[in-house]
């Protein structure tokens, strides 16, 4: 049985001699400097990929000789092994030498010998030798045919980085030669007379080009190498199918498999360690208010319903778990493609649905099903149960037809509870709508920033394509990990220019973009407006002053429903300026806080729980009836929202609220609740309520009986005092 995933063995041949150290490229760096940077980046990529690949290093141009074949000035940097940060340190500490005799063909033979001896018995699926050598050296051309045959026999992929051996011609193709045209019968390079008149560098480049060509290898310069190595490889993960039966009605059953196509890329794993590598054990302890520990056998799970904690034991948990049955993928029906907007796509990614390989008949049936969906422009809606008795999901099945294959794209859809409703104001008032010139200016800017019309290196005219756009944040994370691994005591760099350039705007030097931008600035001028909060405060101060003048004639606070509605209407404008730092409902302006949080999209149940606690606190802590108007406004706001969204929350809490008022002798506030008709929400007010109008009024009848009992008790006390 073969290896589950491909495993490579790579040997780097690094030239550290005089020519490699002294030869400087256009970027101002030497051949040795650029070669070391490439090797470091490859090692980093291999470490983060965690693919199990192995690498080795052969140094050319060393002052000492350390290889099994005893070829001069060639040493083994490190043996073939899994990549590590120690290898990175070895590469970084390599220095150039003054050795002038650096035969890179001998170094290639040494690398072949190491590849054969050190990979014997290992499950290696690919063998590669990468040359980082300067061609400006004298080499031994004898037995080249034997060397090439050995590379082919060992199935070694040969790569040369540093020189562009096959420059593209006008047609975009490099010149290639046949094997017979490169090596003669004596094993030497053919047309040797053509090379005799060339310089040593030109001769070395031509010889390397012919060997790379004969071995069907590849070559590139350092610029292209750095461009390909600027991103990190993700850990290779073997796709695991989710095998299930696609049910269409009762009789059509298709065995299919789902593969995850798109999902969040994993980052490197983090572990908690101490400098002394002492094992860390984490524990959670539950304590009472008096700091005494609650043992595990004394603890039980529970859920909060309003302010009441309802306990559940293991049996209850098992009973309340939804029983969805066996895993399945059942089609419920079909809708038009236009009936499912993109904003309804949720979940942790999308999946490809294909027929299972061991069922050939399933391919024909699924192919017909996909074609029918495509022809009718339909989408299938299905329920997906991943595992037995797990919560079901709602998914959409889109037909996907490509030139090489066809499958079904599966995307998860939301339930009604997953959708947050927002009400946003107009972007601009009607009287400030943009005119034709402004619209034309913005259209011109959009056309100038068209990403599909930017020519890029590969000949296409689209940039930021998904398959070619790398996550800059993820690359920055890996780069920081590598920096900390190599420099544990140094601070992390604030920025890496090459990573920052990944998502830079490609239009900065475009003349059409600059011109369109200037037109937009001229036609759509921005005028700074005064701060809205200060104006609202002035308006609020004027309203308060005006209302205080009116209160001189009637100092009693109004508790009627009309007064509450008027109060809410006056403060509606101020709600829009609530700061984003608002986190929960407070006691200063509870109705404003509640409305702002609900409008912002916070969890409605959570915000209602906060509002209920605030209302109870205002009433119970009120000095007389001082805080009653504020509490009544908050109660009105809460009830109105529950009528629209979830009357069950209000109906479940109101009896508890009434009981709390009775226990704390605050039924005088309950009388205001009854007067304003803020009782239970009945089915006529909201179709979501199951309470009839008579049952809703019953809560106030009970309060009268309670009030009568209190009056009788007060009379008894008075009579007792009189008797005394």
XYZ file of C-alpha atoms in Angstrom:
724
model
C 0.000 0.000 0.000
C 1.372 3.408 -0.969
C 1.846 6.424 1.256
C -1.300 8.307 2.178
C 0.217 11.629 1.085
C 3.139 12.557 -1.231
C 6.499 12.803 0.538
C 9.417 14.650 -1.034
C 13.155 14.479 -0.531
C 14.991 17.660 -1.561
C 18.732 18.283 -1.621
C 20.007 21.850 -1.992
C 23.384 22.333 -3.687
C 24.629 25.710 -2.431
C 27.666 27.419 -3.953
C 29.591 29.406 -1.323
C 32.788 29.878 -3.328
C 34.424 33.111 -4.442
C 32.376 33.603 -7.611
C 29.044 33.131 -5.811
C 30.056 35.519 -3.033
C 31.357 38.224 -5.359
C 28.814 38.142 -8.186
C 26.194 40.844 -7.515
C 22.774 40.993 -9.184
C 20.683 44.023 -10.089
C 19.046 44.063 -6.671
C 22.445 44.714 -5.057
C 22.715 41.306 -3.393
C 25.188 38.558 -4.127
C 24.304 35.154 -5.544
C 25.062 33.559 -2.150
C 22.814 36.004 -0.271
C 19.844 35.421 -2.569
C 20.375 31.660 -2.560
C 20.375 31.550 1.245
C 17.144 33.562 1.365
C 15.490 31.130 -1.062
C 16.587 28.109 0.975
C 15.391 29.722 4.210
C 11.987 30.429 2.688
C 11.684 26.868 1.373
C 12.534 25.467 4.814
C 9.946 27.740 6.437
C 7.306 26.591 3.965
C 8.125 22.957 4.625
C 7.962 23.443 8.414
C 4.542 25.087 8.297
C 3.215 22.626 5.721
C 3.966 19.693 8.102
C 3.918 17.361 5.117
C 6.670 15.022 6.354
C 9.071 16.043 3.566
C 12.824 15.733 4.107
C 15.628 18.049 3.018
C 19.414 17.923 2.842
C 22.213 20.361 2.037
C 25.422 20.054 0.003
C 27.921 22.931 0.153
C 30.127 23.694 -2.847
C 33.317 25.732 -2.464
C 34.191 24.810 1.124
C 37.798 24.973 2.286
C 37.547 21.415 3.570
C 36.309 18.238 1.886
C 33.642 16.128 3.636
C 31.758 13.794 1.298
C 31.691 10.052 0.690
C 33.098 10.387 -2.855
C 35.941 12.647 -1.686
C 35.320 15.226 -4.401
C 37.405 18.298 -3.512
C 35.913 21.401 -1.853
C 32.501 19.776 -1.349
C 30.938 19.156 2.094
C 27.622 17.907 3.439
C 25.813 20.758 5.218
C 23.323 18.473 6.975
C 21.892 15.037 6.343
C 18.483 14.439 4.798
C 15.896 14.841 7.564
C 12.633 16.587 8.367
C 12.945 20.389 8.175
C 13.616 22.186 11.451
C 14.565 25.579 12.794
C 18.055 24.213 13.518
C 18.498 23.784 9.756
C 17.454 27.406 9.323
C 20.165 28.502 11.751
C 22.771 26.434 9.892
C 21.864 28.126 6.607
C 21.886 31.604 8.157
C 25.366 31.049 9.645
C 26.917 29.983 6.322
C 29.642 32.375 5.151
C 31.262 32.732 1.752
C 34.790 31.491 1.060
C 37.653 32.468 -1.233
C 37.738 29.060 -2.943
C 37.875 29.546 -6.700
C 37.649 25.895 -7.771
C 33.928 25.074 -7.521
C 32.898 22.304 -9.911
C 29.110 22.250 -9.675
C 28.927 19.056 -11.768
C 30.922 17.245 -9.061
C 28.548 18.690 -6.448
C 25.632 17.354 -8.495
C 27.161 13.866 -8.443
C 27.638 14.076 -4.658
C 23.992 15.119 -4.245
C 22.900 12.144 -6.362
C 24.936 9.781 -4.194
C 23.450 11.227 -0.991
C 19.946 10.989 -2.432
C 20.441 7.317 -3.257
C 22.042 6.270 0.036
C 20.081 8.351 2.552
C 16.612 7.747 1.091
C 16.997 3.998 0.711
C 14.165 2.196 2.511
C 12.102 5.369 2.971
C 8.702 5.936 1.373
C 9.735 8.827 -0.860
C 7.397 9.681 -3.728
C 9.436 12.530 -5.255
C 13.181 13.246 -5.343
C 14.473 16.714 -6.169
C 17.866 18.387 -6.430
C 17.915 22.187 -6.458
C 21.066 23.922 -7.704
C 22.027 27.317 -6.262
C 25.351 27.623 -8.076
C 27.165 30.322 -9.974
C 27.968 29.103 -13.514
C 31.198 31.159 -13.632
C 33.395 28.162 -12.704
C 35.526 25.560 -14.453
C 33.755 22.207 -14.613
C 34.631 18.666 -15.659
C 32.588 17.763 -18.734
C 33.549 14.074 -18.779
C 30.850 11.405 -18.530
C 27.957 13.864 -18.717
C 25.851 11.204 -20.425
C 26.383 8.871 -17.451
C 25.331 11.606 -15.031
C 22.196 12.404 -17.010
C 21.281 8.729 -17.234
C 21.781 8.417 -13.469
C 19.433 11.354 -12.802
C 16.823 9.787 -15.042
C 17.249 6.351 -13.465
C 16.814 7.718 -9.950
C 13.824 9.758 -11.179
C 15.274 12.972 -9.790
C 13.727 16.309 -10.694
C 16.500 18.806 -11.400
C 15.982 22.527 -10.775
C 18.395 25.437 -11.182
C 17.642 28.724 -9.441
C 19.608 31.906 -10.001
C 19.989 32.077 -13.781
C 17.310 32.157 -16.437
C 18.531 29.386 -18.732
C 15.528 29.431 -21.053
C 14.594 33.066 -21.785
C 11.281 33.398 -23.587
C 11.265 34.385 -27.203
C 8.664 36.551 -28.910
C 6.197 33.667 -28.900
C 6.599 33.250 -25.130
C 8.421 29.909 -25.428
C 11.992 29.085 -24.473
C 14.338 27.266 -26.814
C 14.539 23.479 -26.239
C 16.883 20.857 -27.657
C 16.671 17.113 -27.960
C 18.770 14.821 -25.790
C 20.754 13.548 -28.787
C 21.657 17.110 -29.816
C 23.117 17.890 -26.373
C 25.354 14.899 -25.556
C 27.530 13.065 -28.049
C 28.460 9.372 -28.049
C 31.488 10.026 -25.815
C 29.310 11.532 -23.096
C 30.602 15.039 -23.699
C 28.674 18.149 -24.602
C 28.133 18.319 -28.367
C 29.152 21.299 -30.454
C 32.002 21.929 -28.013
C 33.677 24.123 -30.578
C 30.724 26.497 -30.344
C 31.438 26.952 -26.614
C 35.175 27.477 -26.899
C 34.811 31.095 -27.903
C 32.532 31.989 -24.990
C 33.491 33.381 -21.607
C 33.620 31.065 -18.626
C 30.253 32.330 -17.364
C 28.577 32.001 -20.754
C 30.093 28.552 -21.171
C 28.816 27.468 -17.746
C 25.316 28.803 -18.424
C 25.144 27.009 -21.792
C 26.362 23.746 -20.263
C 23.845 23.998 -17.409
C 21.065 24.809 -19.856
C 21.764 21.707 -21.911
C 21.915 19.424 -18.873
C 18.670 20.836 -17.430
C 17.062 20.419 -20.823
C 18.254 16.815 -21.176
C 16.846 15.933 -17.724
C 13.588 17.780 -18.456
C 14.247 20.010 -15.477
C 13.315 23.622 -14.834
C 15.176 26.844 -14.108
C 14.300 30.366 -13.001
C 16.002 33.504 -11.795
C 15.856 34.782 -8.229
C 13.110 37.301 -8.991
C 10.730 34.568 -10.136
C 11.781 32.320 -7.255
C 11.056 34.950 -4.612
C 7.699 35.659 -6.263
C 6.717 31.993 -5.952
C 8.115 31.602 -2.437
C 6.558 34.728 -0.914
C 3.580 32.727 0.336
C 3.574 29.742 2.656
C 2.259 26.306 1.866
C -0.694 25.116 3.899
C -0.613 21.725 5.529
C -1.707 19.114 3.026
C -4.925 17.518 4.238
C -6.404 14.504 2.536
C -10.047 15.274 1.677
C -12.415 13.152 3.732
C -15.786 12.452 2.107
C -19.103 12.475 3.933
C -20.922 9.531 2.426
C -24.700 9.678 2.494
C -27.737 8.752 0.432
C -29.457 11.575 -1.455
C -33.192 10.894 -1.154
C -35.512 12.374 -3.792
C -38.970 11.299 -2.740
C -39.478 7.749 -1.507
C -38.094 5.780 -4.444
C -35.068 7.672 -5.783
C -31.961 7.107 -3.665
C -28.529 8.151 -4.947
C -25.333 7.275 -2.995
C -23.283 10.491 -2.949
C -20.252 11.956 -1.192
C -19.690 15.530 0.009
C -16.229 17.122 -0.043
C -15.471 20.478 1.552
C -14.468 22.903 -1.181
C -14.058 26.200 0.681
C -13.394 26.744 4.384
C -11.242 28.770 6.762
C -7.549 27.938 6.480
C -6.066 26.560 9.728
C -3.182 28.364 11.388
C -0.264 26.760 13.178
C -1.176 24.927 16.363
C -0.379 26.660 19.649
C 0.512 24.927 22.880
C 0.985 26.175 26.427
C 4.538 25.542 27.585
C 6.792 26.848 30.334
C 10.476 27.724 29.830
C 11.440 24.559 31.703
C 9.039 22.441 29.590
C 6.981 21.610 32.671
C 3.622 20.119 31.839
C 0.660 22.411 32.490
C -2.602 20.998 33.782
C -5.746 23.101 33.590
C -8.614 22.708 36.029
C -11.918 24.479 36.643
C -13.229 24.936 40.149
C -16.765 26.015 41.139
C -17.139 27.956 44.406
C -19.973 29.333 46.481
C -20.076 32.907 47.670
C -18.280 31.867 50.864
C -15.402 30.459 48.734
C -16.214 26.830 49.530
C -15.659 24.435 46.632
C -18.671 22.697 45.079
C -17.805 19.107 44.227
C -18.703 17.604 40.870
C -21.325 15.266 42.309
C -23.092 18.268 43.879
C -23.336 20.197 40.609
C -26.138 19.983 38.075
C -26.713 21.721 34.758
C -29.467 24.275 34.353
C -30.922 26.948 32.118
C -32.114 30.455 32.896
C -35.665 31.289 31.837
C -36.054 34.945 32.675
C -34.688 35.280 36.192
C -35.521 31.684 37.135
C -32.886 28.933 37.015
C -34.372 25.612 35.892
C -32.182 22.568 36.706
C -31.754 19.651 34.300
C -30.116 16.342 35.138
C -28.502 13.976 32.640
C -31.768 12.159 31.995
C -33.528 15.444 31.295
C -30.715 16.497 28.971
C -31.057 13.265 27.030
C -34.834 13.635 26.787
C -34.711 17.254 25.627
C -32.139 16.520 22.905
C -33.728 16.712 19.478
C -34.036 13.274 17.842
C -33.515 13.868 14.144
C -33.032 10.229 13.228
C -30.314 8.707 11.060
C -27.933 10.821 8.992
C -29.559 11.855 5.760
C -29.788 14.314 2.901
C -33.465 14.554 1.968
C -34.698 16.885 -0.751
C -37.768 18.871 0.336
C -38.505 20.531 -2.984
C -37.250 22.938 -5.624
C -37.190 26.713 -6.065
C -35.885 29.109 -8.665
C -32.246 30.169 -8.464
C -33.310 33.779 -8.032
C -35.336 32.896 -4.919
C -32.182 32.347 -2.838
C -30.137 35.557 -2.532
C -26.436 35.305 -1.744
C -26.873 36.921 1.659
C -28.596 33.719 2.814
C -25.414 31.657 2.351
C -24.147 30.737 5.833
C -22.200 27.904 7.412
C -18.482 27.146 7.593
C -17.985 26.801 3.832
C -19.390 25.139 0.756
C -19.254 21.512 -0.350
C -19.071 19.625 -3.626
C -21.544 16.756 -3.967
C -20.424 13.943 -6.284
C -21.512 10.314 -6.758
C -19.710 7.662 -4.728
C -17.031 5.927 -6.780
C -18.089 2.408 -5.881
C -21.552 2.936 -7.408
C -21.169 3.469 -11.192
C -24.930 3.701 -11.717
C -25.069 6.676 -9.328
C -22.993 8.736 -11.776
C -25.613 8.461 -14.500
C -28.539 9.229 -12.216
C -26.814 12.212 -10.572
C -25.657 13.509 -13.965
C -29.250 13.524 -15.209
C -30.395 15.234 -12.007
C -27.741 17.978 -12.374
C -28.629 18.588 -16.002
C -32.341 18.836 -15.170
C -31.650 21.434 -12.469
C -29.495 23.438 -14.862
C -31.986 23.333 -17.737
C -34.896 24.424 -15.543
C -32.802 26.952 -13.564
C -33.884 25.355 -10.314
C -32.247 24.821 -6.917
C -33.041 21.931 -4.602
C -33.769 22.582 -0.912
C -32.869 19.712 1.415
C -32.465 18.823 5.074
C -29.036 17.618 6.122
C -28.441 15.544 9.266
C -24.701 15.045 9.662
C -24.846 12.402 12.375
C -27.582 10.380 14.026
C -29.887 12.516 16.223
C -27.938 15.745 15.587
C -29.624 19.023 14.784
C -30.771 19.206 11.145
C -29.551 21.895 8.776
C -31.264 23.448 5.790
C -29.112 23.367 2.630
C -29.417 24.456 -0.984
C -28.163 22.295 -3.863
C -26.949 24.287 -6.884
C -26.049 22.571 -10.179
C -22.434 23.183 -11.241
C -21.307 22.261 -14.756
C -17.636 22.604 -15.748
C -15.770 21.525 -18.853
C -14.039 18.645 -17.081
C -16.683 17.659 -14.543
C -20.116 18.405 -13.157
C -21.307 18.234 -9.577
C -23.648 19.882 -7.083
C -22.649 22.811 -4.902
C -24.073 22.512 -1.375
C -24.482 25.654 0.750
C -26.120 25.919 4.170
C -29.163 28.193 4.523
C -30.399 30.027 7.647
C -33.529 29.432 9.699
C -35.739 32.361 10.659
C -34.012 32.609 14.058
C -30.677 33.170 12.305
C -31.882 36.263 10.435
C -31.496 39.653 12.130
C -33.887 42.336 10.985
C -32.516 45.868 10.674
C -34.239 49.134 9.905
C -31.816 51.673 8.448
C -32.545 55.295 7.627
C -32.107 56.685 4.140
C -28.505 57.164 3.069
C -29.254 60.727 1.982
C -32.433 62.798 2.240
C -34.568 63.068 -0.879
C -33.624 66.703 -1.400
C -29.910 65.762 -1.369
C -30.038 62.965 -3.964
C -26.971 63.016 -6.278
C -27.446 64.650 -9.664
C -26.535 63.219 -13.071
C -23.005 64.690 -13.076
C -22.208 63.197 -9.690
C -23.525 59.788 -10.737
C -21.472 59.932 -13.932
C -18.344 60.853 -11.956
C -18.742 57.844 -9.652
C -19.444 55.577 -12.644
C -16.199 56.770 -14.207
C -14.279 55.979 -11.019
C -15.752 52.480 -10.908
C -14.786 51.885 -14.540
C -11.251 53.104 -13.836
C -10.960 50.665 -10.924
C -12.165 47.607 -12.859
C -10.044 44.702 -11.597
C -10.893 42.590 -14.645
C -9.043 44.930 -17.010
C -5.619 45.034 -15.375
C -2.927 43.105 -17.322
C -0.794 40.927 -15.035
C 2.296 38.790 -15.485
C 0.592 35.534 -16.480
C -1.096 37.211 -19.458
C -4.578 37.400 -17.948
C -6.451 40.627 -17.301
C -7.871 40.107 -13.838
C -6.220 40.680 -10.503
C -7.208 39.493 -7.017
C -8.616 36.247 -8.371
C -9.651 33.999 -5.497
C -7.333 31.145 -6.429
C -4.342 33.497 -6.605
C -5.042 35.926 -3.753
C -3.269 34.934 -0.550
C -4.462 35.766 2.945
C -2.042 38.502 4.014
C -3.010 38.109 7.672
C -2.214 34.403 7.594
C 1.112 35.029 5.862
C 1.963 37.671 8.472
C 1.147 35.171 11.212
C 3.533 32.590 9.742
C 6.252 35.181 9.194
C 6.013 36.302 12.826
C 6.209 32.704 14.059
C 9.316 32.149 11.937
C 10.889 35.380 13.217
C 10.226 34.458 16.842
C 11.591 30.938 16.305
C 14.847 32.320 14.933
C 15.061 35.395 17.192
C 13.323 34.514 20.490
C 14.539 37.627 22.316
C 13.874 40.207 19.602
C 10.571 42.116 19.256
C 8.307 41.144 16.393
C 8.562 43.341 13.313
C 5.683 45.751 12.863
C 5.342 45.167 9.146
C 6.689 43.202 6.168
C 6.664 45.270 2.952
C 6.173 42.269 0.636
C 3.139 41.077 2.618
C 1.668 44.572 2.791
C 1.997 44.838 -0.986
C -0.235 41.773 -1.464
C -3.404 43.796 -0.909
C -2.203 47.171 -2.108
C -4.311 49.115 -4.578
C -3.130 48.367 -8.136
C -4.389 51.710 -9.473
C -2.023 54.101 -7.690
C 0.044 54.730 -10.827
C -2.884 54.549 -13.263
C -3.553 57.891 -14.990
C -7.234 57.116 -15.647
C -7.758 56.315 -11.977
C -6.160 59.569 -10.819
C -8.232 61.592 -13.288
C -11.486 59.863 -12.273
C -10.675 60.431 -8.623
C -10.150 64.148 -9.183
C -13.506 64.368 -10.998
C -15.264 62.741 -8.052
C -13.579 65.144 -5.639
C -14.716 68.078 -7.746
C -18.312 66.955 -8.334
C -18.951 65.402 -4.907
C -17.566 67.896 -2.457
C -17.738 67.007 1.217
C -18.890 69.639 3.695
C -18.193 69.065 7.366
C -21.388 69.144 9.431
C -21.596 70.230 13.082
C -21.516 67.481 15.655
C -25.006 66.015 15.935
C -24.770 65.196 19.617
C -24.333 68.836 20.639
C -27.382 69.895 18.631
C -29.445 67.131 20.126
C -28.382 68.171 23.607
C -29.491 71.759 22.932
C -32.847 70.551 21.610
C -33.231 68.307 24.602
C -32.438 71.185 26.970
C -35.023 73.409 25.254
C -37.672 70.691 25.478
C -36.973 70.163 29.145
C -37.213 73.889 29.820
C -40.452 74.118 27.880
C -41.938 71.127 29.686
C -40.879 72.513 33.073
C -42.786 75.737 32.332
C -45.877 73.712 31.591
C -45.427 71.637 34.731
C -45.746 74.785 36.890
C -49.498 74.700 36.332
C -49.742 70.909 36.807
C -46.934 69.583 39.000
C -48.319 66.006 39.125
C -46.505 63.612 36.779
C -48.680 62.195 34.034
C -49.014 58.424 34.062
C -51.632 58.076 31.343
C -50.899 56.121 28.212
C -51.064 59.271 26.100
C -48.359 60.835 28.236
C -46.132 57.786 27.832
C -46.580 57.760 24.070
C -45.791 61.463 23.899
C -42.654 60.915 25.955
C -41.519 58.128 23.615
C -42.245 60.262 20.549
C -40.149 63.132 21.913
C -37.143 60.915 22.454
C -37.199 58.930 19.216
C -34.851 61.404 17.521
C -32.299 61.110 20.297
C -32.025 57.338 19.978
C -30.087 57.585 16.734
C -27.123 59.262 18.466
C -26.563 56.557 21.063
C -22.860 55.810 21.079
C -21.527 52.500 19.859
C -20.008 51.882 23.295
C -23.457 50.960 24.647
C -23.286 47.350 25.881
C -26.435 46.877 27.982
C -29.639 48.557 29.113
C -29.008 51.098 31.874
C -31.237 52.843 34.412
C -30.669 56.393 33.130
C -32.479 56.065 29.787
C -33.610 52.452 29.618
C -36.078 52.902 26.754
C -33.395 54.546 24.589
C -30.798 51.922 25.448
C -33.241 49.109 24.702
C -34.262 50.540 21.328
C -30.652 51.201 20.332
C -29.526 47.673 21.198
C -32.441 46.061 19.364
C -31.878 48.265 16.319
C -28.181 47.381 16.363
C -29.073 43.717 16.024
C -28.235 42.426 19.502
C -29.895 39.221 20.680
C -33.512 40.170 21.404
C -33.948 37.745 24.313
C -30.808 39.021 26.022
C -31.818 42.672 25.652
C -35.319 41.886 26.976
C -33.815 40.205 30.052
C -31.746 43.337 30.719
C -34.813 45.567 30.286
C -36.873 43.443 32.697
C -34.204 43.689 35.398
C -33.942 47.455 34.952
C -37.724 47.955 35.194
C -37.918 45.910 38.384
C -34.957 47.784 39.848
C -36.492 51.189 39.066
C -39.782 50.281 40.722
C -38.372 48.585 43.814
C -35.703 51.240 44.463
C -37.997 54.166 43.728
C -38.413 56.800 46.455
C -42.184 56.778 46.593
C -43.432 57.032 43.021
C -40.527 59.164 41.781
C -39.161 56.593 39.279
C -42.565 55.219 38.237
C -42.892 57.330 35.023
C -39.487 56.183 33.772
C -40.295 52.561 34.583
C -43.684 52.890 32.869
C -42.062 54.254 29.697
C -39.574 51.382 29.727
C -42.386 48.859 30.211
C -44.324 50.352 27.307
C -41.263 50.170 25.045
C -40.637 46.567 26.036
C -44.221 45.541 25.356
C -44.353 47.211 21.940
C -41.199 45.422 20.815
C -42.433 42.072 22.089
C -45.712 42.520 20.230
C -43.726 42.724 16.996
C -40.982 40.180 17.673
C -41.780 37.668 20.441
C -44.820 38.129 22.731
C -43.878 34.979 24.637
C -41.000 36.777 26.363
C -43.279 39.489 27.751
C -46.116 37.106 28.672
C -43.754 34.785 30.560
C -42.164 37.609 32.532
C -45.196 39.758 33.443
C -46.649 37.310 36.052
C -43.213 37.091 37.697
C -43.021 40.875 37.717
C -46.449 41.108 39.338
C -45.456 38.598 42.044
C -42.297 40.582 42.808
C -44.344 43.792 43.167
C -46.763 42.054 45.511
C -43.951 40.657 47.668
C -42.307 44.091 47.983
C -45.551 46.003 48.516
C -45.351 47.892 45.211
C -48.813 47.140 43.845
C -49.424 50.858 43.401
C -47.220 50.616 40.310
C -49.254 47.635 39.142
C -52.323 49.858 39.211
C -50.581 52.149 36.707
C -49.822 49.090 34.557
C -53.508 48.132 34.600
C -54.604 51.711 33.897
C -52.425 51.915 30.764
C -53.447 48.452 29.591
C -49.936 47.015 29.640
C -51.088 43.508 30.462
C -50.444 40.252 28.653
C -50.213 40.365 24.860
C -53.260 38.612 23.409
C -53.764 36.924 20.055
C -55.575 39.955 18.595
C -52.542 42.170 19.162
C -50.051 39.610 17.827
C -50.767 36.431 15.857
C -47.730 34.875 17.556
C -49.529 34.929 20.915
C -51.717 32.024 22.025
C -53.432 33.975 24.857
C -57.035 35.024 24.358
C -58.314 38.459 25.280
C -60.191 37.133 28.311
C -57.119 35.304 29.635
C -55.050 38.430 29.145
C -57.428 40.493 31.293
C -57.497 37.843 34.016
C -54.129 38.973 35.339
C -55.657 42.280 36.456
C -58.646 40.567 38.127
C -56.285 38.633 40.334
C -54.593 41.877 41.319
C -57.900 43.297 42.566
C -58.385 40.263 44.787
C -54.881 40.635 46.100
C -55.466 44.343 46.639
C -58.719 43.581 48.516
C -56.951 41.110 50.763
C -54.351 43.722 51.582
C -57.048 46.237 52.423
C -58.729 43.735 54.736
C -55.425 43.058 56.398
C -54.823 46.788 56.857
C -58.314 47.172 58.415
C -57.607 44.348 60.807
C -54.424 46.061 61.906
C -56.233 49.344 62.430
C -58.930 47.634 64.477
C -56.276 45.969 66.584
C -54.627 49.325 67.265
C -57.989 50.806 68.231
C -58.593 47.967 70.679
C -55.214 48.584 72.256
